[in-house]
Amino acid sequence: MISLEFLIASAIGVLTAGGVYLALRGRTFQVVLGLTLLSYAVNLFLFAIGRLVIDRPPLFAKGLTDHADPLPQALVLTAIVITFGMTALVVILSLRSFLESGSDQVDGIADPADEGSAS
Amino acid sequence: MTMIVDIVISALVLLGAGFVLIGSWGLVRLPSTMERLHGPTKATTLGLGALLLGSVLYFQLRLGTWSAHELLISLFLFITAPISANMIAKVHLHRLHTGALSEPDSIAGPPPRPGDDGDWATFAEPQQDTPAATANT
Amino acid sequence: MIKWLLPHPALSVMLLAVWLLMANTITVGGLVLGAIFAVILPKFTEPFWPDRPRIRFGRALAGYVVIVLYDILVANFEVARIILFRRNRDLRSRWLIIPIDLTTPEAVTVLAGTISLTPGTVSSDVSADGRYLLVHALDVADAEAEVARIKARYEARLQRVFT
Amino acid sequence: MIAWALNIASVAVALALLLNGWRLLKGPALGDRIVALDTMVINVIALIVLIGMIGGNDTYFEAALLLAMVGFVSTIAYCKFILRGDIVE
Amino acid sequence: MTALDQLIIAPIVIPTIVAPLALLAMRRRRRVGVALSLAGCVLMLLAALALFGMAQDGTIRAYPLGDWPAPFGIVLVLDRLSAIMLVLAAALALIVMIHALVTSVDRKGWHFHPLFQFQLLGLNGAFLTGDLFNLFVFFEVLLIASYGLMLHGQGGARLKAGVAYVIVNIVGSALFLIALGLLYGLTGTLNMADLARRVATLGAADQGLARVAGLLLLTVFGLKAAVVPLHLWLPRTYAATMPVVAALFAIMTKVGVYAMIRTVPLIFGPGAGAAAWVPAPWLMPAAILTTITGFVGVLAARGMREQAAFALLGSTGTLLLAVACWTEATTAAALYYLVHATLAAAALFLVADVTMRRRGQYGDAIVAGPRFVGQQAVGLLFLATTIAAVGLPPLSGFVAKLFILQSVSTNALSWVLWATVLGTTLIGVVGFARSGSALFWKAKADGDPIACPERSRAELAAPMALVALLAMMTLFGGGATAQAQAAAAQVFAPQHYLNAVLGNAR
Amino acid sequence: MILAALTLLPFAAALLLALCTSASRGTHVLIAAGASAGGLGLLLSAPPGVVAGAPLALHLAWVPALGLDFSLWLDPLGLLFAGLILGIGLLVVIYAQGYLARDEATGRFLSCLTLFQGAMVGIALSNNVLLMLVFWEMTSLSSFLLIGFWRDRADARQGARMALAVTGGGGLALIAGLVLLGQVAGSYELSTILTRGDVVMASPLYPAILILVLLGAFTKSAQFPFHFWLPHAMAAPTPVSAYLHSATMVKAGVFLLARLWPVLAGSELWFYLVASTGLLTMLFGAGVALFRNDLKAILAYSTISQLGLMVMLLGFGTAAAAAAAVFHILNHAAFKAALFMNAGIVDHETGTRDIRRLGGLAALMPLTATLGTLAAAAMAGLPPLGGFISKEMMLEESAHTIFGGQTLLVPVLATLAALLSAAYSLRYAAKLFFGPTRTGDAPKPHDPGAAMIGPSIVLVAVALGLGLLPMTIAGPLVAAATAAVTGEAAPRLELALWHGINPALVMSLVAVLLGAAVVWQYPALAARLANRAAPDAKRMFDVAMGAVITQTRRASLAIHAGSLQRYLFMLFAVAVALGLDGMLTSGGLLTGPRAPLPASPVAIAAWLALIAATVTVVLTHRQRFLALVFISVIGLVMALAFVHLSAPDLALTQIAVEVVTILLLLLALHLLPKTPRQLSSVPRRLRDGALGIAAGIGAGLAAWAIMTREVRDSVSSYHWANSYPGGGGTNVVNVTLVDFRAFDTMGEIIVLGIAGLAIYALLEPAARGAAGRRLRAWRKDMPHSPERHPMMFVMATRLLLPLALLVGLYIFLRGHNQPGGGFVAALVFAIAILLQYLASGFDWTDERRQMGEHPLIAFGVLIAVATGLGSLAFGAPFLTSSFGYFHLPLIGKFELATAMLFDTGVACVVVGAVLMALAQLSHVAQRAARGSDASDGEGL
Ligand code: NA
Ligand code: NA
């Protein structure tokens, strides 16, 4: 029987692997995609450390003791917000850098052939 | 009484889920983009509609809590779904028009031109003072 | 004063209704709060919706809604049948061009939306002069009849709603 | 009985989700992929509703509501991108 | 809660208020914004000094935010270590701010003052917090502010370097979250004192996972501190940014070191079983390599800013040599060296700035150019800062290195450490002698005339202030080393920290 | 008091000189000479007991933690040395006034000189070895500055750097040696250390200490093979050569050996290391000196040789040898300083220092010639000068020194060295002042003024006096100093020119006579040697240094070639490696005992979708648009997972953030290449893939390990229990965010706010410079539809705006008790406004917006922090919340909480930051679009 835990853990693994691979690519946009995948992985990880609970959202009700751990959820929320800010900045920074140098390669090698290349 | 309620709710749920599935099946099996665009309409309208109605009844009659959000979900979908469909159709028309490689013809063929001289908004800038140009002010 | 306070009464009513639906319960407090929002939000968003059309409530609108819902229900089964049982090569998929007489973009949009919501037809584009609607039909035997049906069934009614 | 119905329904919708995924992968037209994504949003709304019903918990409906309201924004944005390149102009 | 205790929140509140006010003011009246920002720095220094005074009685004070008791809410903790870091940050900030105003760097781009204040907020928060997740948050605050500052003034090279700097740190943050998550998953707490208590009670298998968490934390802190091989981002970043900003960033690598000093003896101390002192075996060789890489870089550098960046790297390595021994004595030496190295590195960047401004098209390249205005004075400043940076007498670098040499002598690897410290000092001496003689002695007689506007002598004020601080650290070396020792003693007696945060009745 | 004044006086003078560089030359000389004279006066005023062996001492705590104290003493050795430094210093300052040209920077020069003087006095007087190190390194630094005084000359700069590298490096070894010594001896106080000789000698660290200390001493005293810096230090002005590089600084090494004699000397190791180094240096220096043609080079190598002599004597380890060394220090200081001044005068008057271009100067400058000849005679070891006596003493000691069982080795070599010394000394005098007249560049050189000649008169007089009246002038001091060196009672000294006929006299005679013969036959000898290329140490040093710098630069550049790919690879690799280390040592117990939850078909389907989407993103990453579409799928599945796993707040946030992120990425992609070509090679991709998989496995296993473990009582159970009674809300996640951990949230919105500001700062100048040019030159890279604002979409957004705002308000208000809250609400607001941008365009929307992003961010932060500060008024900590339930007629019970106010701040910042990012970004695209209007509709 496949467990939810396995699904989550393997999803974290696959997202991380993909994120690491993309983050190691040579162009900023790919790297941003990689960071996005990584942040999904991290959010899921951070969420999973509260253990998996079904149908018990952390909404307080008297006498209810069985509930999902609210703290990791709060941490993930904070992490999502911060990640969004970072993503926005890095996207715009890489665009700005591209505009300045004409190359979207992360390592600053001029690549004039890329300019205005068709899709 | 509860039996009837259960049957009604179950039927609504199954009907809704069935239409959702059929819609997605249509998306898979219909021959080209324009035809496939018809699939999801079932999911948004009757599919989700039946599901949501089942949900309203379920919460009201079985759990005793009044939940009306389902109606709002439908409302929003009714507003947004046609827009999505419209924009996707425009994408298809545009790609067809510009000869994109990955855009196979619809079995309906290319769209006929409207009237004698004009063209569709996707291909020609909407003219001032017509409904189509309303946002250009 | 009323006009200033409620520049768009239809919208305000709609907002109040949505508020109550969201709140799930009807309390005095909720009503008051909803009413406040129903007044403030149209006022606040007024610049974003210039030339709001006048809508006639009442039988025209109610009738329209009922007919559309009914058509949606019927068409759903119709299209489901096509998807499940019709072979692709038998599909009579085609474009319809619907000449429109509605004048406000809001009305045209509602018409187009209605057509899209009804399974089997998708509003795909408007002509640049705003006088035609391009509709794709999944399976239509007689295109002209279908155009006529749409015009009669939806557009005529909408003309009464949007004065 | 309702429980059965809900389970069958969620399997059906899950299947629908996979069908969408197939179309999304297959394409071939960009429009196909966008339709598939848009349909996926609808199916996820359906799943959220079903999950809510199975758990007897209506707290998730806001998620469905929000998805119904903003889910189409990305669809539109994708379309606008292909049509105009610049999604805000 | 007495009014005095409320002072602990001041280093947080001051920049948080000043930054938005400056932001609002700058849009209409620049001078008001500048005045606010400067006043913020002054206030912050005063607050830091007051807190430093408070910490002198040796008690550790916990400040429960939101009045929620630890470990359930977030606490700020003021001990000697955090007080030292606060004063260091505030003093550095004030000096850098003055230099930025004197040289009008703040007008070279948008939002310098709000970003600067937020940067300080991040630093102060990181130094004060007693909660691991909150440390992450303040890391993010200081990082994102540093991104903004790093890019201040822009230009192609800076943007390219900025992309790399930002991305590598984003990945670092992701690792931080994973480490945090592991610790929370194992112990059910985020409060550092509580973590210390709970890690000590973990079973053997769980301690293994705690080990993983500890090593990931080490990676994150090592990245911030720029430890070889995680240092690669630093040279280009610091060389590409404005020297004023780089001067402020001198403290950024120290945040990583601070975090190690804060967390390791507390959480991964002797009680942690399999996770005890987990970073030690990795950190030591890395620190040695960092020191060597840094000073070799000083020798190999082609520009003053690059050279300063490598000097910073080398000094961080030297600092970590001491830290990685994980004894009270070495930590004391490390703390003294930390303060010294921060000020010295900042001074190097400011001197580079002053030199660049005067050398026109020659910039900071280590090649001879024509004579320039104030060459003697700047040269003298360069001499003083480099003496401090490499650790020659009579400035505090010598005292610091002596401190480190003495404290590490009980380590099994002491001879390697000594050889590293002294050998790299020699490399540094040669490197700076080369660059100094090329920049301030050698003159290109037939060079093109330098096109640079009239420079004010006020530009020398900030670097001079830093040198003066270094001289004070030497002159009052007795007091300064005693402070470092007292702070290290607190770090190595975590029981007091635990009692202060969690209460005695545990 | 005297001690402190003695030490500080030169530093005070140096500071004063540095501050008044613009004062007149006379003032400068006056200050410097005054300091030296004052110092001498202080020294003379020292109580007579000092010479008798009752040292004066001063102890001020400085850095007690390190044992580094300001501890000074004045014993006979220190007295001798300090006297030498101050006395010669005074003469050199006077000489310098004549020597330096009018336009030289005398202030800077004398400042460095007095700085050096202070450091030397410090070395002489330090009673703390760490303090001595401080002064020691300061001498290297001031020497660096003085050698490089003529900064325009390449040889000066190179000489300075070389001297610094060698002596500074030696100083670093000395640091190690002295710290070790102090640790072994148990104190850094010299007076204590000197009594611990037995402890030190017995320590296993003794060889290390000895070698390190010797490295310091030998480099400073230019012993072979560290001698090579000294000749190049001659690029300094001659007063510096006279002062630092002959009379004083180079003697610091000798002084150090003498100083530490009681603890370090006496062992075999000491004898062989020190004596043989000294002997070798003596021979080598003398041999080279003979064949140099530059006057200063001759003197430099002679200095090396003479230093070798002193070192050798100290190496012998006997009291008599020590006495000889001490006496030679004095002699050498006198005649060598005189000779340097002499060479300086010749150089000054004739414009050259090349001995081949000079000759017969006795006739033109008689006084100079007399002084030079006398000083050279002292160096040659001729009677009746002091040099003769100390050379006799040296030969005497060598005569009965057995080296490795050989009785003749040392005496023969010592005689040979004496021979060579006599030869170069005689050559100097004979060639320069006698024979055919050659005057270099000047037609008629003459004796210089009093300032230049006076100091040499004094020095030559001293050299003469040391020969004629040795016991009167130096006897007691040398005896006392020797006692200080040996740590024993003062030896009975008999310093006299005539001791009868003894081996030393014979050796001496042989040396002088043969030396004269060598000078006689010099041309032939020189011609024979000229063809032999001697290894040039400087060139070797330069080549080695050049190679080191080239190689390190190459390596450093290669390693630090700003490559993000490398940075990240390292980071991931380190994380994986360290994670592996942790896993391997964790005992392998990965799976915990917690019972797993069964996965429903829905979960499996969603999982499949997520995996497929992720893999596709990785595979199609160069088709950027498609990759984004698949990213959307991942986001959707994440939202579903959050719903399924009881996290409604997360689901809401995920849904909203996803939309905004996609908009952002699309806006950016518009201006970026859409499908760039492949960059990395296949092996590279395989490598990265392997690393990715390793990282993935690691992350997955870590998650698995945690999820399968039981929860240990988490602090969140307190949050659960207190959220309603203590925080006034039932949504525990929200109460955590706005109350329990509101501080995190404050930081988080500040991060967003900063992101907004940084983005603005980035984009605002984007229209200028290179970026602006590129934007203006930007051409559409895809065929575009001409329709900007599709009608149906525009109409829908008009209705959606108020609806979405209403939903946002609702989500905001209920957040405290139900899923929702400020952040999600703010995202909904932002999306509602962004929809207007999308539908109706930038300009249309922008002119209808009421509030700018900057005030939103600023006020948001201010609201949040003000809310937090409110509690301070009630004596509660920052961010303490309060809430209450209120009743109003008709409306009924409702709740007001300060947390809501805080949440308002959150919402403001989020709206501001999101709009800042997206609106500003689209504004850039706007400018691009405007720049390329010409190409609009291309491809249709
Ligand atoms: Na339809
Ligand atoms: Na509270």
Short mmCIF file of C-alpha atoms in Angstrom, two decimals, chain B residues 15 19 22-23 25-26 29-31 34-35 37-39 41-42 45-47 66-69 71-72 75-79 81-83 85-86 89-90 92-93 106-115 118-127 130-132 134, chain C residues 14 17-18 20-25 50 69 72-73 76-77 79-80 82-88 91-98 102-105 108-109 112-114 116-134 136-138:
data_model
loop_
_atom_site.label_atom_id
_atom_site.label_comp_id
_atom_site.label_asym_id
_atom_site.label_seq_id
_atom_site.Cartn_x
_atom_site.Cartn_y
_atom_site.Cartn_z
CA LEU B 15 -23.77 13.32 -11.94
CA PHE B 19 -19.80 15.40 -16.22
CA ILE B 22 -16.79 13.46 -19.51
CA GLY B 23 -15.54 16.98 -20.03
CA TRP B 25 -12.51 12.89 -21.67
CA GLY B 26 -13.72 15.20 -24.37
CA ARG B 29 -10.52 12.54 -27.49
CA LEU B 30 -11.88 15.43 -29.52
CA PRO B 31 -9.86 16.04 -32.67
CA MET B 34 -11.57 24.29 -31.04
CA GLU B 35 -13.48 21.07 -30.46
CA LEU B 37 -12.53 23.74 -25.99
CA HIS B 38 -16.08 22.42 -25.67
CA GLY B 39 -15.11 19.75 -23.19
CA THR B 41 -17.75 23.68 -20.45
CA LYS B 42 -19.49 20.64 -19.11
CA THR B 45 -21.54 24.19 -15.80
CA LEU B 46 -23.35 21.03 -15.02
CA GLY B 47 -20.41 19.15 -13.56
CA TRP B 66 -25.89 26.22 5.96
CA SER B 67 -23.19 26.73 3.40
CA ALA B 68 -23.75 29.04 0.49
CA HIS B 69 -20.25 29.38 -0.81
CA LEU B 71 -23.32 29.26 -5.11
CA LEU B 72 -20.59 31.85 -5.16
CA LEU B 75 -21.18 32.57 -9.86
CA PHE B 76 -17.49 33.21 -10.28
CA LEU B 77 -17.08 30.34 -12.68
CA PHE B 78 -19.97 31.60 -14.78
CA ILE B 79 -18.26 34.94 -15.02
CA ALA B 81 -15.14 30.52 -17.74
CA PRO B 82 -16.41 32.20 -20.94
CA ILE B 83 -13.55 34.65 -20.75
CA ALA B 85 -12.70 30.08 -23.49
CA ASN B 86 -12.75 33.28 -25.49
CA ALA B 89 -10.04 30.57 -28.91
CA LYS B 90 -8.28 33.80 -29.78
CA HIS B 92 -5.95 29.39 -31.52
CA LEU B 93 -7.12 31.82 -34.17
CA SER B 106 -9.63 22.70 -36.61
CA ILE B 107 -11.90 20.41 -38.55
CA ALA B 108 -14.10 23.47 -38.88
CA GLY B 109 -11.34 24.99 -40.98
CA PRO B 110 -10.25 28.61 -40.79
CA PRO B 111 -12.95 31.03 -39.69
CA PRO B 112 -14.81 32.91 -42.42
CA ARG B 113 -14.42 36.67 -42.49
CA PRO B 114 -17.20 38.73 -40.95
CA GLY B 115 -19.05 40.75 -43.55
CA GLY B 118 -13.85 43.92 -41.76
CA ASP B 119 -11.99 41.23 -39.91
CA TRP B 120 -12.00 39.63 -36.49
CA ALA B 121 -10.56 41.60 -33.60
CA THR B 122 -7.74 39.10 -33.22
CA PHE B 123 -6.55 39.97 -36.69
CA ALA B 124 -7.40 43.63 -36.93
CA GLU B 125 -7.30 46.45 -34.49
CA PRO B 126 -10.83 47.09 -33.15
CA GLN B 127 -12.30 50.27 -34.56
CA THR B 130 -17.66 50.22 -31.51
CA PRO B 131 -18.42 47.78 -28.71
CA ALA B 132 -15.26 45.88 -29.55
CA THR B 134 -14.58 49.87 -25.61
CA MET C 14 -25.25 42.21 -6.14
CA ALA C 17 -26.08 39.49 -1.93
CA VAL C 18 -22.61 38.12 -2.44
CA LEU C 20 -24.50 37.59 2.63
CA LEU C 21 -23.75 34.41 0.73
CA MET C 22 -20.16 34.56 1.85
CA ALA C 23 -21.06 35.23 5.45
CA ASN C 24 -23.32 32.18 5.30
CA THR C 25 -25.61 33.67 7.93
CA PRO C 50 -16.93 54.26 -17.00
CA LEU C 69 -30.01 27.61 -17.11
CA ILE C 72 -27.29 24.69 -20.23
CA LEU C 73 -28.83 21.64 -18.65
CA ASN C 76 -24.88 19.41 -21.35
CA PHE C 77 -26.53 16.08 -21.98
CA VAL C 79 -22.74 17.38 -25.72
CA ALA C 80 -22.01 14.56 -23.32
CA ILE C 82 -21.50 13.64 -28.60
CA ILE C 83 -18.30 13.25 -26.62
CA LEU C 84 -19.07 9.75 -25.53
CA PHE C 85 -20.56 8.28 -28.66
CA ARG C 86 -19.96 10.39 -31.74
CA ARG C 87 -16.99 9.44 -33.87
CA ASN C 88 -14.67 12.30 -34.65
CA LEU C 91 -18.47 15.58 -36.05
CA ARG C 92 -20.06 18.56 -37.78
CA SER C 93 -17.83 21.11 -36.21
CA ARG C 94 -18.15 24.60 -37.76
CA TRP C 95 -17.90 28.33 -37.37
CA LEU C 96 -20.97 30.48 -36.95
CA ILE C 97 -21.03 34.18 -37.60
CA ILE C 98 -23.65 35.94 -35.58
CA LEU C 102 -26.62 44.91 -29.21
CA THR C 103 -24.79 48.17 -28.78
CA THR C 104 -23.07 48.18 -25.41
CA PRO C 105 -20.01 46.06 -24.87
CA VAL C 108 -22.39 41.86 -26.17
CA THR C 109 -20.22 40.30 -23.50
CA ALA C 112 -21.06 35.94 -25.81
CA GLY C 113 -20.74 34.57 -22.31
CA THR C 114 -24.12 32.94 -22.52
CA SER C 116 -19.98 29.98 -24.25
CA LEU C 117 -21.69 28.73 -21.12
CA THR C 118 -24.10 26.72 -23.17
CA PRO C 119 -22.23 23.55 -24.08
CA GLY C 120 -21.67 23.02 -27.74
CA THR C 121 -20.93 26.61 -28.63
CA VAL C 122 -17.97 28.82 -27.80
CA SER C 123 -17.79 32.53 -28.48
CA SER C 124 -14.41 32.89 -30.08
CA ASP C 125 -14.10 36.42 -31.29
CA VAL C 126 -15.77 39.70 -32.08
CA SER C 127 -15.32 41.49 -35.35
CA ALA C 128 -13.21 44.59 -35.30
CA ASP C 129 -16.28 46.70 -35.93
CA GLY C 130 -18.16 44.96 -33.15
CA ARG C 131 -21.00 43.89 -35.38
CA TYR C 132 -20.33 40.17 -35.57
CA LEU C 133 -19.65 37.44 -33.12
CA LEU C 134 -17.56 34.47 -34.15
CA HIS C 136 -17.51 27.84 -32.82
CA ALA C 137 -20.10 25.06 -32.70
CA LEU C 138 -19.15 21.53 -31.89
#
